[in-house]
Coordinates of C-alpha atoms and ligand atoms in Angstrom, one line a residue:
M1 CA 19.6 -45.3 -17.3
I2 CA 16.3 -43.9 -16.2
R3 CA 15.8 -42.9 -20.1
D4 CA 16.9 -46.6 -21.5
V5 CA 13.8 -48.6 -22.7
D6 CA 13.8 -50.9 -20.1
S7 CA 13.5 -48.7 -17.1
D8 CA 12.0 -48.8 -14.2
S9 CA 10.6 -45.7 -14.2
M10 CA 6.3 -44.9 -13.0
F11 CA 4.1 -42.0 -13.5
R12 CA 1.8 -42.2 -10.0
L13 CA -1.2 -39.6 -10.1
N14 CA -2.2 -38.1 -5.8
R15 CA -5.9 -37.1 -4.6
Y16 CA -6.1 -36.1 -1.5
P17 CA -9.9 -35.6 -0.3
P18 CA -10.3 -32.8 2.3
S19 CA -10.3 -33.8 5.9
S20 CA -13.6 -32.3 6.3
F21 CA -15.3 -34.6 3.6
H22 CA -15.2 -37.4 6.5
T23 CA -15.7 -35.5 9.0
P24 CA -17.0 -32.1 8.7
P25 CA -16.5 -29.1 11.7
P26 CA -19.5 -28.8 13.4
P27 CA -21.0 -25.6 12.3
H28 CA -19.9 -22.8 14.7
R29 CA -16.2 -24.0 13.7
A30 CA -14.5 -22.3 10.3
T31 CA -11.7 -24.6 10.4
T32 CA -10.9 -28.4 10.6
T33 CA -7.4 -30.2 11.6
T34 CA -5.1 -31.3 9.0
E35 CA -4.6 -35.2 8.7
I36 CA -1.8 -37.3 7.2
G37 CA -2.6 -37.5 3.6
F38 CA 0.6 -39.6 2.4
G39 CA 2.8 -41.2 5.7
E40 CA 6.3 -40.0 5.5
H41 CA 9.4 -41.8 2.9
T42 CA 11.6 -41.5 0.7
D43 CA 11.3 -42.1 -2.5
P44 CA 12.8 -44.5 -3.3
Q45 CA 13.6 -44.2 -7.0
M46 CA 16.1 -42.2 -8.3
L47 CA 14.9 -38.7 -9.2
T48 CA 11.3 -37.5 -8.3
I49 CA 9.8 -34.8 -10.4
L50 CA 6.1 -34.1 -8.5
R51 CA 3.8 -31.5 -10.0
S52 CA 0.1 -30.3 -7.9
N53 CA -2.2 -28.7 -7.9
D54 CA -2.0 -24.9 -6.2
V55 CA -3.5 -26.5 -3.1
G56 CA -0.7 -27.2 0.1
G57 CA -0.2 -30.2 2.2
L58 CA 4.3 -31.3 0.7
Q59 CA 6.0 -30.8 4.1
I60 CA 9.2 -32.2 3.9
C61 CA 11.7 -33.0 6.9
V62 CA 15.2 -31.4 7.8
A63 CA 17.7 -31.4 10.4
G64 CA 16.8 -31.9 13.3
G65 CA 13.2 -33.5 12.4
T66 CA 12.1 -29.7 11.9
W67 CA 8.6 -30.6 8.8
V68 CA 9.1 -27.6 6.9
P69 CA 6.0 -26.8 4.0
V70 CA 6.5 -26.3 0.7
T71 CA 5.0 -23.6 -0.9
P72 CA 2.3 -25.5 -3.8
D73 CA 2.8 -23.4 -7.2
P74 CA 0.8 -25.4 -9.7
T75 CA 3.4 -23.7 -12.1
A76 CA 6.6 -25.4 -10.9
F77 CA 8.3 -28.6 -10.4
C78 CA 9.3 -30.1 -7.3
I79 CA 12.3 -32.3 -7.6
N80 CA 13.4 -34.9 -5.0
V81 CA 16.7 -36.8 -4.7
G82 CA 15.7 -40.8 -4.2
D83 CA 17.2 -43.2 -2.5
V84 CA 19.6 -44.2 -5.6
L85 CA 20.5 -41.5 -6.5
Q86 CA 21.6 -40.9 -2.7
A87 CA 23.2 -44.7 -2.9
M88 CA 24.8 -43.7 -6.6
T89 CA 26.6 -39.9 -5.3
N90 CA 27.7 -42.1 -2.1
G91 CA 26.2 -40.0 0.4
R92 CA 26.7 -36.5 -1.9
F93 CA 23.0 -36.0 -2.1
M94 CA 20.8 -37.4 0.1
S95 CA 17.1 -38.7 -0.9
V96 CA 14.6 -36.5 1.1
R97 CA 12.2 -37.7 3.7
H98 CA 8.8 -35.5 3.1
R99 CA 4.7 -36.2 3.4
A100 CA 2.1 -34.9 2.1
L101 CA -1.1 -33.7 4.6
T102 CA -4.4 -32.9 3.5
N103 CA -6.1 -29.4 3.2
G104 CA -9.1 -28.8 5.2
F105 CA -11.3 -27.7 2.9
K106 CA -10.1 -28.1 -0.6
Y107 CA -8.3 -31.2 -2.4
R108 CA -4.5 -31.4 -3.0
M109 CA -4.0 -32.9 -6.9
S110 CA -0.1 -33.9 -7.6
M111 CA 1.8 -35.9 -10.1
A112 CA 4.8 -37.6 -9.6
Y113 CA 6.9 -38.8 -11.7
F114 CA 9.9 -41.5 -10.7
G115 CA 13.1 -41.8 -12.4
A116 CA 14.1 -45.5 -11.8
P117 CA 16.3 -47.4 -13.3
P118 CA 16.3 -51.3 -15.2
P119 CA 16.0 -53.2 -13.2
H120 CA 19.0 -56.4 -13.5
A121 CA 21.8 -52.5 -14.0
W122 CA 24.3 -52.4 -11.0
L123 CA 24.4 -49.4 -9.8
S124 CA 27.7 -47.9 -8.9
V125 CA 29.2 -44.8 -8.4
P126 CA 32.0 -42.8 -10.1
P127 CA 34.9 -43.3 -8.7
E128 CA 36.1 -40.2 -7.4
L129 CA 32.5 -39.3 -5.1
V130 CA 34.8 -42.6 -3.0
T131 CA 37.8 -41.2 -0.8
P132 CA 39.7 -41.9 1.9
H133 CA 37.7 -39.1 3.7
R134 CA 34.3 -41.1 2.5
P135 CA 34.8 -44.0 1.6
L136 CA 31.5 -46.2 -0.6
L137 CA 28.8 -46.1 1.8
Y138 CA 26.6 -48.9 0.0
R139 CA 27.4 -51.8 -0.9
P140 CA 26.7 -53.0 -4.7
F141 CA 23.2 -53.2 -5.6
N142 CA 20.6 -53.0 -8.4
W143 CA 17.4 -51.7 -8.7
A144 CA 15.3 -55.1 -8.9
E145 CA 17.3 -56.0 -5.4
Y146 CA 16.1 -52.5 -4.1
K147 CA 12.6 -52.8 -4.7
K148 CA 12.6 -56.2 -3.4
A149 CA 13.9 -54.6 -0.3
S150 CA 11.6 -52.2 0.4
Y151 CA 8.5 -54.5 -0.5
S152 CA 9.4 -56.3 2.8
L153 CA 9.7 -52.7 4.7
R154 CA 7.2 -50.4 5.4
L155 CA 6.7 -47.1 3.8
G156 CA 8.3 -44.6 7.0
D157 CA 11.5 -47.1 7.6
S158 CA 14.6 -46.0 6.1
R159 CA 15.6 -49.2 3.2
L160 CA 19.4 -47.9 2.2
Q161 CA 20.3 -48.8 6.2
L162 CA 19.7 -52.6 4.0
F163 CA 22.8 -51.6 2.1
L164 CA 25.3 -50.4 4.0
K165 CA 28.7 -51.5 3.4
Ligands
AKG1 O1 1.1 -35.5 -3.2 C1 2.7 -35.4 -2.8 O2 3.0 -34.0 -2.6 C2 3.5 -36.1 -2.8 C3 3.6 -37.1 -3.0 C4 4.6 -38.2 -3.2 O3 5.6 -38.1 -1.9 C5 5.3 -39.8 -3.6 O4 3.6 -39.8 -4.4 O5 5.1 -40.4 -3.1
FE2_2 FE1 7.3 -39.3 -2.5

């Protein structure tokens, strides 16, 4: 679906100035506090392929609401499951809530490829992923509808809730 000529995939470059860029630390202090560079959210598309420079900042939210830092590795890709893949796997794969903090002194740079389906393709769940113990979680929708719904919400809101059966 994301290789379809009509796919709505996109590429984003992020650049987070260091916190000290806005508020230099007083001379007697070596560090400055970090700030939110990109607020918490899940990526709405199917899959995200993310690469960054060697400056940390990405955090993922695990059970219990704990934020876990992702070690920066400029030679590796970080793959995030997005909301659409969560719906297409009937909740087997979960889209990951994440955020990016700024570094005290260095620029964080990241680039992300968001694999999305064509706007009018209906997103279906393989029948073997729907069982009496695991009934269908979300009503059928297409990406155009999902995108429209997400624009009506705030970044951190849980959009899939709107599509629960
Ligand atoms: O810069 C990062 O590591 C996160 C970027 C991100 O979550 C996004 O572009 O959706
Ligand atoms: Fe993201």
